[in-house]
PDB file of C-alpha atoms and ligand atoms in Angstrom:
ATOM      1  CA  MET A  23      90.957  24.592  79.330  1.00  0.00           C
ATOM      2  CA  ASP A  24      89.354  26.308  76.365  1.00  0.00           C
ATOM      3  CA  ALA A  25      89.294  30.065  77.004  1.00  0.00           C
ATOM      4  CA  SER A  26      86.114  30.493  74.982  1.00  0.00           C
ATOM      5  CA  GLN A  27      84.052  28.357  77.350  1.00  0.00           C
ATOM      6  CA  GLY A  28      82.402  29.520  80.549  1.00  0.00           C
ATOM      7  CA  ARG A  29      84.227  28.306  83.606  1.00  0.00           C
ATOM      8  CA  VAL A  30      82.900  27.170  86.951  1.00  0.00           C
ATOM      9  CA  VAL A  31      84.610  29.477  89.421  1.00  0.00           C
ATOM     10  CA  LEU A  32      84.696  29.312  93.223  1.00  0.00           C
ATOM     11  CA  ILE A  33      85.658  32.566  94.966  1.00  0.00           C
ATOM     12  CA  THR A  34      86.341  32.769  98.687  1.00  0.00           C
ATOM     13  CA  GLY A  35      85.704  35.990 100.593  1.00  0.00           C
ATOM     14  CA  ALA A  36      83.359  37.471  98.028  1.00  0.00           C
ATOM     15  CA  SER A  37      81.138  39.560 100.296  1.00  0.00           C
ATOM     16  CA  SER A  38      83.183  42.698  99.664  1.00  0.00           C
ATOM     17  CA  GLY A  39      86.282  44.176  98.085  1.00  0.00           C
ATOM     18  CA  ILE A  40      88.338  42.140  95.644  1.00  0.00           C
ATOM     19  CA  GLY A  41      86.259  38.958  95.932  1.00  0.00           C
ATOM     20  CA  ARG A  42      83.053  40.845  95.289  1.00  0.00           C
ATOM     21  CA  ALA A  43      84.522  42.651  92.279  1.00  0.00           C
ATOM     22  CA  CYS A  44      85.697  39.284  90.906  1.00  0.00           C
ATOM     23  CA  ALA A  45      82.211  37.800  91.331  1.00  0.00           C
ATOM     24  CA  GLU A  46      80.667  40.728  89.464  1.00  0.00           C
ATOM     25  CA  LEU A  47      83.147  40.758  86.571  1.00  0.00           C
ATOM     26  CA  LEU A  48      83.498  37.017  86.063  1.00  0.00           C
ATOM     27  CA  SER A  49      79.755  36.396  86.105  1.00  0.00           C
ATOM     28  CA  ALA A  50      79.176  39.335  83.731  1.00  0.00           C
ATOM     29  CA  ARG A  51      81.711  37.639  81.443  1.00  0.00           C
ATOM     30  CA  GLY A  52      79.575  34.496  81.335  1.00  0.00           C
ATOM     31  CA  HIS A  53      81.410  32.359  83.864  1.00  0.00           C
ATOM     32  CA  THR A  54      79.415  30.377  86.426  1.00  0.00           C
ATOM     33  CA  VAL A  55      80.434  31.943  89.716  1.00  0.00           C
ATOM     34  CA  TYR A  56      80.005  30.562  93.213  1.00  0.00           C
ATOM     35  CA  ALA A  57      80.747  33.394  95.590  1.00  0.00           C
ATOM     36  CA  THR A  58      81.316  32.557  99.219  1.00  0.00           C
ATOM     37  CA  SER A  59      81.193  34.318 102.537  1.00  0.00           C
ATOM     38  CA  ARG A  60      80.844  33.325 106.163  1.00  0.00           C
ATOM     39  CA  GLN A  61      77.438  35.008 106.120  1.00  0.00           C
ATOM     40  CA  PRO A  62      76.007  34.989 102.605  1.00  0.00           C
ATOM     41  CA  GLY A  63      72.495  35.873 101.687  1.00  0.00           C
ATOM     42  CA  ALA A  64      71.295  39.262 102.854  1.00  0.00           C
ATOM     43  CA  ASP A  65      72.076  40.577  99.422  1.00  0.00           C
ATOM     44  CA  ALA A  66      69.941  41.659  96.477  1.00  0.00           C
ATOM     45  CA  PRO A  67      69.595  39.011  93.729  1.00  0.00           C
ATOM     46  CA  THR A  68      72.927  38.542  91.974  1.00  0.00           C
ATOM     47  CA  ALA A  69      74.184  37.017  88.747  1.00  0.00           C
ATOM     48  CA  TRP A  70      76.246  34.624  90.820  1.00  0.00           C
ATOM     49  CA  LYS A  71      75.362  32.001  93.392  1.00  0.00           C
ATOM     50  CA  TRP A  72      76.117  32.372  97.088  1.00  0.00           C
ATOM     51  CA  LEU A  73      77.452  29.697  99.380  1.00  0.00           C
ATOM     52  CA  GLU A  74      78.417  29.799 103.017  1.00  0.00           C
ATOM     53  CA  LEU A  75      82.113  29.116 103.504  1.00  0.00           C
ATOM     54  CA  ASP A  76      84.362  29.813 106.455  1.00  0.00           C
ATOM     55  CA  VAL A  77      87.932  29.068 105.366  1.00  0.00           C
ATOM     56  CA  THR A  78      88.942  28.322 108.965  1.00  0.00           C
ATOM     57  CA  ARG A  79      86.590  25.322 109.189  1.00  0.00           C
ATOM     58  CA  ASP A  80      87.258  22.055 107.368  1.00  0.00           C
ATOM     59  CA  ASP A  81      83.574  21.047 107.358  1.00  0.00           C
ATOM     60  CA  SER A  82      82.437  24.399 105.990  1.00  0.00           C
ATOM     61  CA  VAL A  83      84.985  24.284 103.154  1.00  0.00           C
ATOM     62  CA  GLN A  84      84.125  20.687 102.241  1.00  0.00           C
ATOM     63  CA  ARG A  85      80.370  21.403 102.293  1.00  0.00           C
ATOM     64  CA  ALA A  86      80.740  24.363  99.925  1.00  0.00           C
ATOM     65  CA  VAL A  87      83.005  22.475  97.531  1.00  0.00           C
ATOM     66  CA  ASP A  88      80.668  19.459  97.550  1.00  0.00           C
ATOM     67  CA  ALA A  89      77.711  21.740  96.790  1.00  0.00           C
ATOM     68  CA  VAL A  90      79.426  23.175  93.694  1.00  0.00           C
ATOM     69  CA  LEU A  91      80.503  19.733  92.491  1.00  0.00           C
ATOM     70  CA  ALA A  92      76.980  18.369  93.004  1.00  0.00           C
ATOM     71  CA  ALA A  93      75.462  21.240  91.007  1.00  0.00           C
ATOM     72  CA  GLU A  94      78.068  21.643  88.260  1.00  0.00           C
ATOM     73  CA  GLY A  95      80.083  18.442  88.218  1.00  0.00           C
ATOM     74  CA  ARG A  96      83.332  20.392  88.284  1.00  0.00           C
ATOM     75  CA  ILE A  97      85.255  23.389  89.572  1.00  0.00           C
ATOM     76  CA  ASP A  98      87.529  24.869  86.912  1.00  0.00           C
ATOM     77  CA  VAL A  99      88.965  27.822  88.797  1.00  0.00           C
ATOM     78  CA  VAL A 100      89.394  28.725  92.443  1.00  0.00           C
ATOM     79  CA  VAL A 101      90.111  32.290  93.476  1.00  0.00           C
ATOM     80  CA  ASN A 102      91.551  31.913  96.957  1.00  0.00           C
ATOM     81  CA  ASN A 103      90.924  35.438  98.164  1.00  0.00           C
ATOM     82  CA  ALA A 104      89.479  35.370 101.709  1.00  0.00           C
ATOM     83  CA  GLY A 105      91.682  37.146 104.174  1.00  0.00           C
ATOM     84  CA  TYR A 106      92.132  39.933 106.652  1.00  0.00           C
ATOM     85  CA  ALA A 107      94.985  41.992 108.043  1.00  0.00           C
ATOM     86  CA  LEU A 108      96.366  41.906 111.564  1.00  0.00           C
ATOM     87  CA  ALA A 109      98.427  44.979 112.431  1.00  0.00           C
ATOM     88  CA  GLY A 110     100.673  45.987 115.263  1.00  0.00           C
ATOM     89  CA  ALA A 111     104.170  45.325 116.514  1.00  0.00           C
ATOM     90  CA  LEU A 112     105.030  41.649 116.503  1.00  0.00           C
ATOM     91  CA  GLU A 113     105.728  41.819 120.222  1.00  0.00           C
ATOM     92  CA  ASP A 114     102.253  43.243 120.814  1.00  0.00           C
ATOM     93  CA  CYS A 115     100.389  40.489 118.932  1.00  0.00           C
ATOM     94  CA  SER A 116      99.288  37.500 120.972  1.00  0.00           C
ATOM     95  CA  VAL A 117     100.212  34.044 119.745  1.00  0.00           C
ATOM     96  CA  GLU A 118      96.479  33.355 119.419  1.00  0.00           C
ATOM     97  CA  GLN A 119      96.123  36.357 117.082  1.00  0.00           C
ATOM     98  CA  ALA A 120      99.035  35.036 115.050  1.00  0.00           C
ATOM     99  CA  ARG A 121      97.402  31.622 114.884  1.00  0.00           C
ATOM    100  CA  GLN A 122      94.127  33.117 113.669  1.00  0.00           C
ATOM    101  CA  GLN A 123      95.880  35.219 111.028  1.00  0.00           C
ATOM    102  CA  LEU A 124      97.665  32.186 109.615  1.00  0.00           C
ATOM    103  CA  ASP A 125      94.564  30.032 109.960  1.00  0.00           C
ATOM    104  CA  THR A 126      92.607  32.326 107.650  1.00  0.00           C
ATOM    105  CA  ASN A 127      95.200  33.656 105.205  1.00  0.00           C
ATOM    106  CA  LEU A 128      97.334  30.535 104.839  1.00  0.00           C
ATOM    107  CA  LEU A 129      95.594  27.416 106.129  1.00  0.00           C
ATOM    108  CA  GLY A 130      92.310  28.641 104.654  1.00  0.00           C
ATOM    109  CA  VAL A 131      93.910  28.399 101.226  1.00  0.00           C
ATOM    110  CA  LEU A 132      95.283  24.943 102.028  1.00  0.00           C
ATOM    111  CA  ARG A 133      91.837  23.732 103.167  1.00  0.00           C
ATOM    112  CA  VAL A 134      90.212  24.919  99.943  1.00  0.00           C
ATOM    113  CA  CYS A 135      92.976  23.407  97.790  1.00  0.00           C
ATOM    114  CA  LYS A 136      92.712  20.052  99.588  1.00  0.00           C
ATOM    115  CA  ALA A 137      88.940  19.970  99.120  1.00  0.00           C
ATOM    116  CA  VAL A 138      89.025  20.888  95.416  1.00  0.00           C
ATOM    117  CA  LEU A 139      92.125  19.023  94.216  1.00  0.00           C
ATOM    118  CA  PRO A 140      90.707  15.459  94.059  1.00  0.00           C
ATOM    119  CA  SER A 141      88.073  16.544  91.532  1.00  0.00           C
ATOM    120  CA  MET A 142      90.579  18.605  89.547  1.00  0.00           C
ATOM    121  CA  ARG A 143      93.040  15.713  89.461  1.00  0.00           C
ATOM    122  CA  ALA A 144      90.289  13.389  88.211  1.00  0.00           C
ATOM    123  CA  ARG A 145      89.555  15.804  85.369  1.00  0.00           C
ATOM    124  CA  LYS A 146      93.239  16.635  84.793  1.00  0.00           C
ATOM    125  CA  SER A 147      92.420  20.311  84.706  1.00  0.00           C
ATOM    126  CA  GLY A 148      92.109  23.312  87.011  1.00  0.00           C
ATOM    127  CA  LEU A 149      93.516  26.670  88.018  1.00  0.00           C
ATOM    128  CA  PHE A 150      94.142  28.237  91.424  1.00  0.00           C
ATOM    129  CA  ILE A 151      94.517  32.012  91.582  1.00  0.00           C
ATOM    130  CA  HIS A 152      95.871  33.003  94.982  1.00  0.00           C
ATOM    131  CA  ILE A 153      95.448  36.584  96.123  1.00  0.00           C
ATOM    132  CA  SER A 154      98.718  37.369  97.811  1.00  0.00           C
ATOM    133  CA  SER A 155      99.963  40.904  98.422  1.00  0.00           C
ATOM    134  CA  LEU A 156     102.993  43.126  97.966  1.00  0.00           C
ATOM    135  CA  GLY A 157     103.281  42.196 101.642  1.00  0.00           C
ATOM    136  CA  GLY A 158     104.043  38.678 100.411  1.00  0.00           C
ATOM    137  CA  ALA A 159     107.211  39.951  98.772  1.00  0.00           C
ATOM    138  CA  VAL A 160     108.211  42.764 101.116  1.00  0.00           C
ATOM    139  CA  GLY A 161     108.037  42.503 104.910  1.00  0.00           C
ATOM    140  CA  LEU A 162     105.724  45.364 105.840  1.00  0.00           C
ATOM    141  CA  PRO A 163     106.528  47.015 109.191  1.00  0.00           C
ATOM    142  CA  PHE A 164     103.794  46.641 111.800  1.00  0.00           C
ATOM    143  CA  GLN A 165     102.047  44.147 109.531  1.00  0.00           C
ATOM    144  CA  GLY A 166     104.483  41.383 110.350  1.00  0.00           C
ATOM    145  CA  LEU A 167     102.043  38.521 110.768  1.00  0.00           C
ATOM    146  CA  TYR A 168     100.014  39.609 107.757  1.00  0.00           C
ATOM    147  CA  SER A 169     103.241  39.650 105.750  1.00  0.00           C
ATOM    148  CA  ALA A 170     104.245  36.301 107.223  1.00  0.00           C
ATOM    149  CA  SER A 171     100.928  34.795 106.124  1.00  0.00           C
ATOM    150  CA  LYS A 172     101.399  36.082 102.582  1.00  0.00           C
ATOM    151  CA  PHE A 173     105.098  35.068 102.383  1.00  0.00           C
ATOM    152  CA  ALA A 174     103.970  31.592 103.432  1.00  0.00           C
ATOM    153  CA  LEU A 175     101.212  31.658 100.827  1.00  0.00           C
ATOM    154  CA  GLU A 176     103.851  32.465  98.215  1.00  0.00           C
ATOM    155  CA  GLY A 177     105.923  29.456  99.278  1.00  0.00           C
ATOM    156  CA  LEU A 178     102.910  27.181  99.388  1.00  0.00           C
ATOM    157  CA  THR A 179     101.842  28.238  95.897  1.00  0.00           C
ATOM    158  CA  GLU A 180     105.323  27.837  94.388  1.00  0.00           C
ATOM    159  CA  CYS A 181     105.363  24.244  95.675  1.00  0.00           C
ATOM    160  CA  LEU A 182     101.753  23.532  94.734  1.00  0.00           C
ATOM    161  CA  ARG A 183     102.429  24.514  91.120  1.00  0.00           C
ATOM    162  CA  ILE A 184     105.138  21.890  90.766  1.00  0.00           C
ATOM    163  CA  GLU A 185     103.252  19.149  92.594  1.00  0.00           C
ATOM    164  CA  VAL A 186     100.024  19.512  90.598  1.00  0.00           C
ATOM    165  CA  ALA A 187     101.570  20.189  87.173  1.00  0.00           C
ATOM    166  CA  PRO A 188     101.563  16.458  86.217  1.00  0.00           C
ATOM    167  CA  PHE A 189      97.788  16.492  86.745  1.00  0.00           C
ATOM    168  CA  GLY A 190      97.268  19.381  84.316  1.00  0.00           C
ATOM    169  CA  ILE A 191      96.514  21.796  87.156  1.00  0.00           C
ATOM    170  CA  GLU A 192      97.959  25.293  87.436  1.00  0.00           C
ATOM    171  CA  ALA A 193      98.388  27.761  90.282  1.00  0.00           C
ATOM    172  CA  THR A 194      99.442  31.380  90.298  1.00  0.00           C
ATOM    173  CA  LEU A 195      99.899  34.281  92.707  1.00  0.00           C
ATOM    174  CA  LEU A 196      98.505  37.759  92.252  1.00  0.00           C
ATOM    175  CA  GLN A 197     100.149  40.443  94.394  1.00  0.00           C
ATOM    176  CA  PRO A 198      97.993  43.566  94.691  1.00  0.00           C
ATOM    177  CA  GLY A 199      99.403  46.792  96.062  1.00  0.00           C
ATOM    178  CA  ASP A 200      96.988  48.934  98.050  1.00  0.00           C
ATOM    179  CA  VAL A 201      93.364  48.414  97.074  1.00  0.00           C
ATOM    180  CA  LYS A 202      90.432  50.424  98.351  1.00  0.00           C
ATOM    181  CA  THR A 203      88.331  47.807 100.159  1.00  0.00           C
ATOM    182  CA  ARG A 204      86.943  46.960 103.579  1.00  0.00           C
ATOM    183  CA  LEU A 205      90.321  45.464 104.537  1.00  0.00           C
ATOM    184  CA  THR A 206      90.998  48.775 106.273  1.00  0.00           C
ATOM    185  CA  GLU A 207      87.811  48.688 108.393  1.00  0.00           C
ATOM    186  CA  ASN A 208      88.181  44.958 109.014  1.00  0.00           C
ATOM    187  CA  ARG A 209      91.789  45.271 110.226  1.00  0.00           C
ATOM    188  CA  VAL A 210      92.450  43.614 113.583  1.00  0.00           C
ATOM    189  CA  LEU A 211      94.868  45.396 115.907  1.00  0.00           C
ATOM    190  CA  ALA A 212      97.441  43.699 118.105  1.00  0.00           C
ATOM    191  CA  SER A 213      95.983  42.870 121.502  1.00  0.00           C
ATOM    192  CA  GLN A 214      98.675  44.863 123.292  1.00  0.00           C
ATOM    193  CA  ALA A 215      98.760  47.874 120.948  1.00  0.00           C
ATOM    194  CA  GLY A 216      97.906  51.271 122.416  1.00  0.00           C
ATOM    195  CA  PRO A 217      98.857  52.955 125.687  1.00  0.00           C
ATOM    196  CA  GLY A 218     101.550  50.992 127.467  1.00  0.00           C
ATOM    197  CA  SER A 219     103.059  49.590 124.291  1.00  0.00           C
ATOM    198  CA  ALA A 220     106.711  50.439 123.686  1.00  0.00           C
ATOM    199  CA  TYR A 221     105.822  50.700 119.991  1.00  0.00           C
ATOM    200  CA  GLN A 222     102.794  52.987 120.299  1.00  0.00           C
ATOM    201  CA  VAL A 223     104.194  56.066 118.570  1.00  0.00           C
ATOM    202  CA  GLN A 224     105.916  54.205 115.742  1.00  0.00           C
ATOM    203  CA  PHE A 225     102.896  51.954 115.190  1.00  0.00           C
ATOM    204  CA  GLU A 226     100.417  54.801 115.094  1.00  0.00           C
ATOM    205  CA  THR A 227     102.657  56.660 112.643  1.00  0.00           C
ATOM    206  CA  ALA A 228     102.891  53.613 110.389  1.00  0.00           C
ATOM    207  CA  LEU A 229      99.166  52.851 110.695  1.00  0.00           C
ATOM    208  CA  ARG A 230      98.243  56.343 109.494  1.00  0.00           C
ATOM    209  CA  THR A 231     100.270  55.732 106.344  1.00  0.00           C
ATOM    210  CA  ILE A 232      98.934  52.193 105.889  1.00  0.00           C
ATOM    211  CA  GLU A 233      95.314  53.360 106.132  1.00  0.00           C
ATOM    212  CA  ALA A 234      95.838  56.452 103.968  1.00  0.00           C
ATOM    213  CA  ASP A 235      97.517  54.337 101.266  1.00  0.00           C
ATOM    214  CA  GLU A 236      94.659  51.836 101.303  1.00  0.00           C
ATOM    215  CA  ARG A 237      91.996  54.564 101.104  1.00  0.00           C
ATOM    216  CA  ASP A 238      93.933  55.968  98.142  1.00  0.00           C
ATOM    217  CA  GLY A 239      94.386  52.507  96.632  1.00  0.00           C
ATOM    218  CA  VAL A 240      93.238  51.276  93.264  1.00  0.00           C
ATOM    219  CA  PRO A 241      89.628  50.096  92.981  1.00  0.00           C
ATOM    220  CA  PRO A 242      89.058  46.347  93.492  1.00  0.00           C
ATOM    221  CA  GLU A 243      87.769  46.192  89.922  1.00  0.00           C
ATOM    222  CA  ASP A 244      91.409  46.627  88.755  1.00  0.00           C
ATOM    223  CA  VAL A 245      92.332  43.423  90.572  1.00  0.00           C
ATOM    224  CA  ALA A 246      89.255  41.654  89.213  1.00  0.00           C
ATOM    225  CA  ARG A 247      90.270  42.545  85.653  1.00  0.00           C
ATOM    226  CA  ARG A 248      93.674  40.971  86.268  1.00  0.00           C
ATOM    227  CA  VAL A 249      92.011  37.852  87.704  1.00  0.00           C
ATOM    228  CA  LEU A 250      89.831  37.628  84.592  1.00  0.00           C
ATOM    229  CA  GLU A 251      92.904  37.898  82.344  1.00  0.00           C
ATOM    230  CA  LEU A 252      94.657  35.111  84.239  1.00  0.00           C
ATOM    231  CA  LEU A 253      91.569  32.932  84.119  1.00  0.00           C
ATOM    232  CA  GLU A 254      91.150  33.327  80.372  1.00  0.00           C
ATOM    233  CA  ARG A 255      94.799  33.219  79.302  1.00  0.00           C
ATOM    234  CA  GLY A 256      97.067  30.280  78.548  1.00  0.00           C
ATOM    235  CA  PRO A 257      99.660  28.946  80.958  1.00  0.00           C
ATOM    236  CA  VAL A 258     100.125  31.235  83.947  1.00  0.00           C
ATOM    237  CA  ARG A 259     103.437  32.345  85.427  1.00  0.00           C
ATOM    238  CA  VAL A 260     104.286  31.944  89.110  1.00  0.00           C
ATOM    239  CA  ARG A 261     103.242  35.476  90.071  1.00  0.00           C
ATOM    240  CA  TYR A 262     101.818  38.729  88.803  1.00  0.00           C
ATOM    241  CA  SER A 263     101.375  42.101  90.434  1.00  0.00           C
ATOM    242  CA  VAL A 264      98.610  44.673  90.152  1.00  0.00           C
ATOM    243  CA  GLY A 265      98.211  48.177  91.514  1.00  0.00           C
ATOM    244  CA  LYS A 266      99.940  51.517  91.402  1.00  0.00           C
ATOM    245  CA  LEU A 267     103.147  51.559  89.399  1.00  0.00           C
ATOM    246  CA  VAL A 268     105.117  53.093  92.259  1.00  0.00           C
ATOM    247  CA  GLN A 269     104.130  50.219  94.560  1.00  0.00           C
ATOM    248  CA  ARG A 270     104.856  47.575  91.963  1.00  0.00           C
ATOM    249  CA  ALA A 271     108.238  49.231  91.439  1.00  0.00           C
ATOM    250  CA  ALA A 272     108.986  48.455  95.101  1.00  0.00           C
ATOM    251  CA  LEU A 273     109.156  44.787  94.116  1.00  0.00           C
ATOM    252  CA  LEU A 274     111.916  45.573  91.661  1.00  0.00           C
ATOM    253  CA  ALA A 275     113.636  47.919  94.123  1.00  0.00           C
ATOM    254  CA  LYS A 276     113.874  45.110  96.643  1.00  0.00           C
ATOM    255  CA  TRP A 277     115.947  43.063  94.216  1.00  0.00           C
ATOM    256  CA  VAL A 278     118.142  45.818  92.769  1.00  0.00           C
ATOM    257  CA  LEU A 279     118.898  47.981  95.826  1.00  0.00           C
ATOM    258  CA  PRO A 280     121.315  46.979  98.592  1.00  0.00           C
ATOM    259  CA  SER A 281     119.198  45.457 101.377  1.00  0.00           C
ATOM    260  CA  ARG A 282     119.846  48.203 103.937  1.00  0.00           C
ATOM    261  CA  THR A 283     119.114  50.898 101.371  1.00  0.00           C
ATOM    262  CA  PHE A 284     115.815  49.237 100.548  1.00  0.00           C
ATOM    263  CA  GLU A 285     115.018  48.894 104.244  1.00  0.00           C
ATOM    264  CA  GLN A 286     115.742  52.584 104.775  1.00  0.00           C
ATOM    265  CA  LEU A 287     113.454  53.456 101.871  1.00  0.00           C
ATOM    266  CA  LEU A 288     110.685  51.308 103.328  1.00  0.00           C
ATOM    267  CA  MET A 289     111.070  52.913 106.751  1.00  0.00           C
ATOM    268  CA  SER A 290     110.909  56.397 105.292  1.00  0.00           C
ATOM    269  CA  LEU A 291     107.735  55.494 103.394  1.00  0.00           C
ATOM    270  CA  TYR A 292     106.121  54.629 106.733  1.00  0.00           C
ATOM    271  CA  GLY A 293     107.612  57.611 108.570  1.00  0.00           C
ATOM    272  CA  LEU A 294     109.796  55.356 110.730  1.00  0.00           C
ATOM    273  CA  SER A 295     113.314  55.863 112.014  1.00  0.00           C
ATOM    274  CA  ARG A 296     115.938  53.752 113.747  1.00  0.00           C
ATOM    275  CA  SER A 297     116.077  55.939 116.827  1.00  0.00           C
TER     276      SER A 297
HETATM  277  N1  NAP B 577      92.866  45.765 100.146  1.00  0.00           N
HETATM  278  C1  NAP B 577      94.161  45.708  99.948  1.00  0.00           C
HETATM  279  O1  NAP B 577      94.874  46.741  99.958  1.00  0.00           O
HETATM  280  C2  NAP B 577      94.815  44.386  99.661  1.00  0.00           C
HETATM  281  C3  NAP B 577      96.130  44.390  99.163  1.00  0.00           C
HETATM  282  C4  NAP B 577      96.755  43.179  98.908  1.00  0.00           C
HETATM  283  C5  NAP B 577      96.090  41.991  99.121  1.00  0.00           C
HETATM  284  N2  NAP B 577      94.820  42.005  99.603  1.00  0.00           N
HETATM  285  C6  NAP B 577      94.177  40.704  99.836  1.00  0.00           C
HETATM  286  O2  NAP B 577      92.954  40.653  99.148  1.00  0.00           O
HETATM  287  C7  NAP B 577      92.098  39.687  99.763  1.00  0.00           C
HETATM  288  C8  NAP B 577      90.702  40.274  99.881  1.00  0.00           C
HETATM  289  O3  NAP B 577      90.732  41.374 100.754  1.00  0.00           O
HETATM  290  P1  NAP B 577      89.936  42.730 100.474  1.00  0.00           P
HETATM  291  O4  NAP B 577      90.939  43.791 100.384  1.00  0.00           O
HETATM  292  O5  NAP B 577      88.962  42.570  99.387  1.00  0.00           O
HETATM  293  O6  NAP B 577      89.237  42.927 101.916  1.00  0.00           O
HETATM  294  P2  NAP B 577      87.709  42.869 102.399  1.00  0.00           P
HETATM  295  O7  NAP B 577      86.896  43.854 101.637  1.00  0.00           O
HETATM  296  O8  NAP B 577      87.790  43.010 103.873  1.00  0.00           O
HETATM  297  O9  NAP B 577      87.242  41.414 102.014  1.00  0.00           O
HETATM  298  C9  NAP B 577      87.743  40.292 102.696  1.00  0.00           C
HETATM  299  C10 NAP B 577      86.867  39.104 102.411  1.00  0.00           C
HETATM  300  O10 NAP B 577      87.446  37.982 103.108  1.00  0.00           O
HETATM  301  C11 NAP B 577      86.410  37.292 103.745  1.00  0.00           C
HETATM  302  N3  NAP B 577      86.865  36.568 104.930  1.00  0.00           N
HETATM  303  C12 NAP B 577      87.557  37.015 105.989  1.00  0.00           C
HETATM  304  N4  NAP B 577      87.755  36.018 106.857  1.00  0.00           N
HETATM  305  C13 NAP B 577      87.172  34.915 106.327  1.00  0.00           C
HETATM  306  C14 NAP B 577      87.023  33.554 106.730  1.00  0.00           C
HETATM  307  N5  NAP B 577      87.499  33.084 107.891  1.00  0.00           N
HETATM  308  N6  NAP B 577      86.374  32.689 105.909  1.00  0.00           N
HETATM  309  C15 NAP B 577      85.873  33.127 104.746  1.00  0.00           C
HETATM  310  N7  NAP B 577      85.957  34.397 104.310  1.00  0.00           N
HETATM  311  C16 NAP B 577      86.604  35.271 105.108  1.00  0.00           C
HETATM  312  C17 NAP B 577      85.334  38.320 104.061  1.00  0.00           C
HETATM  313  O11 NAP B 577      84.080  37.646 103.988  1.00  0.00           O
HETATM  314  P3  NAP B 577      83.027  37.469 105.164  1.00  0.00           P
HETATM  315  O12 NAP B 577      83.435  38.394 106.290  1.00  0.00           O
HETATM  316  O13 NAP B 577      81.732  37.829 104.544  1.00  0.00           O
HETATM  317  O14 NAP B 577      83.133  36.022 105.517  1.00  0.00           O
HETATM  318  C18 NAP B 577      85.450  39.293 102.891  1.00  0.00           C
HETATM  319  O15 NAP B 577      84.581  38.937 101.858  1.00  0.00           O
HETATM  320  C19 NAP B 577      92.753  39.354 101.107  1.00  0.00           C
HETATM  321  O16 NAP B 577      93.396  38.098 101.015  1.00  0.00           O
HETATM  322  C20 NAP B 577      93.785  40.457 101.283  1.00  0.00           C
HETATM  323  O17 NAP B 577      94.879  40.045 102.052  1.00  0.00           O
HETATM  324  C21 NAP B 577      94.163  43.176  99.862  1.00  0.00           C
END
């Protein structure tokens, strides 16, 4: 792809936060942006186009992708961003909650990839930017299923890169640390969290830290700038990180520290103890 040319970009989950910031920046940069949401529309006029897309529904994904292809003839870049966070002790989450978390954060990405890939393969060109998380590299306590969804996304993307390389298609992961978005308000709590849970005290302690860190996170525009760089640069690496230096350093710490030392550090960050 020629970096000087405007790209046709499809962004999932663009009604707020990181997706919204990407839609604003990429369209301001001259790219043709299709921003998607489960409920688009009630917005002021924007420089980008809105489409309805629910990543948990095959028909919804296919309809949105077909609409972009009909209008533009191609999709150059997909920012697979839609997602939410389920929190609570693993034991307190229902299997149905787990299924929904994976359906959105993992299978949602797969659905979009499957719908877009035939056209990218035909053109021998395309780029997937997958919004992962530090939680895709480090298992975050009391965000176990969220972390699981992002670890799985990391594995999926590593494999996708290799499979689609012969077709001239690239894929990359972007791991943000804490970002100040509606993820905090939109968080879903484990169905059995609260009074009666054996984990109540530890969970509430961890949740206070999780929410405070997110409210103190970097603005979503920081992530959008990184997305823009990836979109306009040459070949992309497997993964990149964005966010506060101290959080990005945790990625390094995981590899250099003995595993129990790192675990202890993580627990202390969340105010947790073994007893
Ligand atoms: N905020 C952070 O600290 C942080 C850190 C690391 C990674 N991330 C990742 O960044 C991505 C964006 O999150 P955000 O922080 O910007 O949160 P956000 O402000 O809550 O935005 C989430 C977006 O996802 C969309 N979404 C949720 N479920 C969907 C579904 N089934 N189908 C289609 N869209 C759906 C929402 O759109 P509608 O409700 O309008 O459909 C919304 O636009 C997520 O993948 C998240 O895991 C966030």
